[in-house]
Structures are given as structure tokens and as C-alpha cells.
mmCIF file of C-alpha atoms in Angstrom:
data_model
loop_
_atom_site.group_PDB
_atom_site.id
_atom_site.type_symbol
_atom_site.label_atom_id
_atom_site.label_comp_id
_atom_site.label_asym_id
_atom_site.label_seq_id
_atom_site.Cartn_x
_atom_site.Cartn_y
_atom_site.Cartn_z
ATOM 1 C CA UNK A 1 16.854 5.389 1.711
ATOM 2 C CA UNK A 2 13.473 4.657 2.776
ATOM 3 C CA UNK A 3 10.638 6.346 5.349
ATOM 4 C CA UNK A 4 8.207 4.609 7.523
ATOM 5 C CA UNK A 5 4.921 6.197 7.282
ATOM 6 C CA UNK A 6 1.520 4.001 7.952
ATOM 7 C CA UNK A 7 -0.819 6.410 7.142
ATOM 8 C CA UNK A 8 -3.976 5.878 5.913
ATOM 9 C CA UNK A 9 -4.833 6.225 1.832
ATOM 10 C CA UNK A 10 -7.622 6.161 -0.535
ATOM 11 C CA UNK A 11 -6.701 3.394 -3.580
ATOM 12 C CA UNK A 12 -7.975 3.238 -6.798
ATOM 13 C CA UNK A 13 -7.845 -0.886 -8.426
ATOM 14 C CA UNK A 14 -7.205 -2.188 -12.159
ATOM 15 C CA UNK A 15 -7.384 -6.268 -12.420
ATOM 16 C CA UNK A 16 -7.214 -5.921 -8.804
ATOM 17 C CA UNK A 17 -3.790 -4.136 -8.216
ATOM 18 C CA UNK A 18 -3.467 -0.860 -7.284
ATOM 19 C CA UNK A 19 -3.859 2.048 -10.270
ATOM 20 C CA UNK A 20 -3.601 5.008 -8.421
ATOM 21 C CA UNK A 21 -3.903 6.311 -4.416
ATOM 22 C CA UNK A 22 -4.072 9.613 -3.053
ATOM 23 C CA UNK A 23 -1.944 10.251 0.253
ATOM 24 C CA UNK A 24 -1.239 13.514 2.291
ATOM 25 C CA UNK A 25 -3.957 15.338 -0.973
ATOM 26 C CA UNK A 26 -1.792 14.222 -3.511
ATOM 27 C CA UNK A 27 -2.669 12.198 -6.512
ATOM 28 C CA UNK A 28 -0.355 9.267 -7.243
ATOM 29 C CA UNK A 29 -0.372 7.266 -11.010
ATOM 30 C CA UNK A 30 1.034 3.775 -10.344
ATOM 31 C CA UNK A 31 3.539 3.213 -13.350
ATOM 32 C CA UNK A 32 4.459 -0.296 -12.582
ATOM 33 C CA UNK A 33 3.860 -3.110 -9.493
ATOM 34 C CA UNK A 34 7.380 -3.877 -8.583
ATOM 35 C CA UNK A 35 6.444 -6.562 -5.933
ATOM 36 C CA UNK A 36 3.374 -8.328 -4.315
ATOM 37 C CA UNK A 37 2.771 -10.531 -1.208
ATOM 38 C CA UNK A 38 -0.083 -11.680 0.981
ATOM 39 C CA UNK A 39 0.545 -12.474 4.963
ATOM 40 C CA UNK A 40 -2.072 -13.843 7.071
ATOM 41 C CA UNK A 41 -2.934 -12.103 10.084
ATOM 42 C CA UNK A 42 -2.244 -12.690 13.960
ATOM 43 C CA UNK A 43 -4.923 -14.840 14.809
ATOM 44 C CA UNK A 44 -4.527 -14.343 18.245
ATOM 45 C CA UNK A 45 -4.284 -10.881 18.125
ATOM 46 C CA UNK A 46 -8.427 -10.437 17.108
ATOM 47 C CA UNK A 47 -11.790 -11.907 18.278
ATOM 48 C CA UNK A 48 -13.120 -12.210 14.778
ATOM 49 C CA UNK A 49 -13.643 -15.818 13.293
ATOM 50 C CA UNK A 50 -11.817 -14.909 10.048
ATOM 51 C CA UNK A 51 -8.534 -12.558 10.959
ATOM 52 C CA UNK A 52 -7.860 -12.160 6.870
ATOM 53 C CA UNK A 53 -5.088 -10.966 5.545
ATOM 54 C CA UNK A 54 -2.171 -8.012 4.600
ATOM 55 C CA UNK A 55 -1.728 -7.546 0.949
ATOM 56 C CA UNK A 56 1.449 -5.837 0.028
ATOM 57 C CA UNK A 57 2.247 -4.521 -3.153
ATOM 58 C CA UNK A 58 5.360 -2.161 -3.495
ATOM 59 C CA UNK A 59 5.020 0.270 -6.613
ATOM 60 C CA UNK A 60 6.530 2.686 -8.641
ATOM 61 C CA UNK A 61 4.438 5.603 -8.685
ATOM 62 C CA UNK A 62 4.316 9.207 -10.145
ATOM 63 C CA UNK A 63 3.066 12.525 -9.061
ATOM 64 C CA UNK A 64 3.585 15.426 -11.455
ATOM 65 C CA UNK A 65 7.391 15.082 -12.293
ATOM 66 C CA UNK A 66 8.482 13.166 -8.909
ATOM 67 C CA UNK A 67 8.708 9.204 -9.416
ATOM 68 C CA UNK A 68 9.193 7.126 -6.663
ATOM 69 C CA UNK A 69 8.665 3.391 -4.591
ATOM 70 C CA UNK A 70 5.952 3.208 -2.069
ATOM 71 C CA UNK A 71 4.941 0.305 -0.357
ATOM 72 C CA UNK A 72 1.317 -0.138 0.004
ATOM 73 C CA UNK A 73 -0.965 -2.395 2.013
ATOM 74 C CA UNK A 74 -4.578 -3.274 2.416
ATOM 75 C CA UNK A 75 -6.489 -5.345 5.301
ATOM 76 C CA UNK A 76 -9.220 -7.509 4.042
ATOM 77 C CA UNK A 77 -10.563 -7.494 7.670
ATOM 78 C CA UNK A 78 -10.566 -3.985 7.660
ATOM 79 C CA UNK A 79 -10.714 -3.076 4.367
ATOM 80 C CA UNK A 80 -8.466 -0.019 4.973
ATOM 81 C CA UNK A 81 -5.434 0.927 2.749
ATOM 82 C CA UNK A 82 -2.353 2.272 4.587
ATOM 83 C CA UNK A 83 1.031 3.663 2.876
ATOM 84 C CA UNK A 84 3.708 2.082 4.970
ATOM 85 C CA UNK A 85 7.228 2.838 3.333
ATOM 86 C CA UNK A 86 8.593 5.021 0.765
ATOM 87 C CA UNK A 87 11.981 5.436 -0.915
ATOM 88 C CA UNK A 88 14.094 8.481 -2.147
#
């Protein structure tokens, strides 16, 4: 079963994939990335010349003995991280 979140969270990058995030003052280790896709934005939906785009990557992650999925995603236009989803 999964959660819908969105909140906002501070990402650490390897090679350019996420290595580790904090969320809700919790440290997270990513163990693996289980999945990774790029969407472009609404165009319409913003005044600037270059929208950019979502990158998604849904990982397994630890924090001290709990493992689990999160799905993670960063705006280039923004350059803000959000978690969006995890699962049990």
C-alpha cells in the first residue's frame, strides 16, 4: 500500500541519482534506484521561456532498521526536491 505525501526534502546526489534525502528530520540511505523517468512540464501552466522538467526516481531506501520505496522528484525549474509517494 502506498501514501501520497509531496512534501518538500533535502537530497544528497552520486553520478547524479539520488544517495541519500532527509524528510520529516530523518536521514534516509538510498540502497538501490528501482526506477527513473523524466516528464516535461505544462508549458502552459508557467510564464517562463523554459518550463523544464520532473525527474522521478523511485528508490529503495533505509533509515536505521526500516527499509522501504519512496518516490522522489526534483523540478529543474525550481530546483526543489519533493517526496511524493511511499510504500509499506
Amino acid at each position: 500500500m502506498s501514501r501520497l505525501y509531496g512534501d518538500p526534502i533535502e537530497v544528497w546526489l552520486r553520478e547524479g541519482r539520488p544517495a541519500r534525502f532527509v524528510w520529516r528530520d530523518r536521514f534516509y540511505l538510498v540502497r538501490a534506484v528501482q526506477d527513473h523517468w523524466v516528464t516535461a512540464r505544462e508549458w502552459w501552466r508557467t510564464t517562463d521561456a523554459d518550463p523544464g522538467e520532473r525527474r522521478f526516481w523511485r528508490v529503495e531506501a533505509v533509515t536505521g532498521r526500516d527499509i522501504g520505496i519512496y518516490e522522489l522528484r526534483f523540478d529543474t525549474a525550481s530546483g526543489g526536491w519533493l517526496l511524493l509517494r511511499a510504500w509499506d
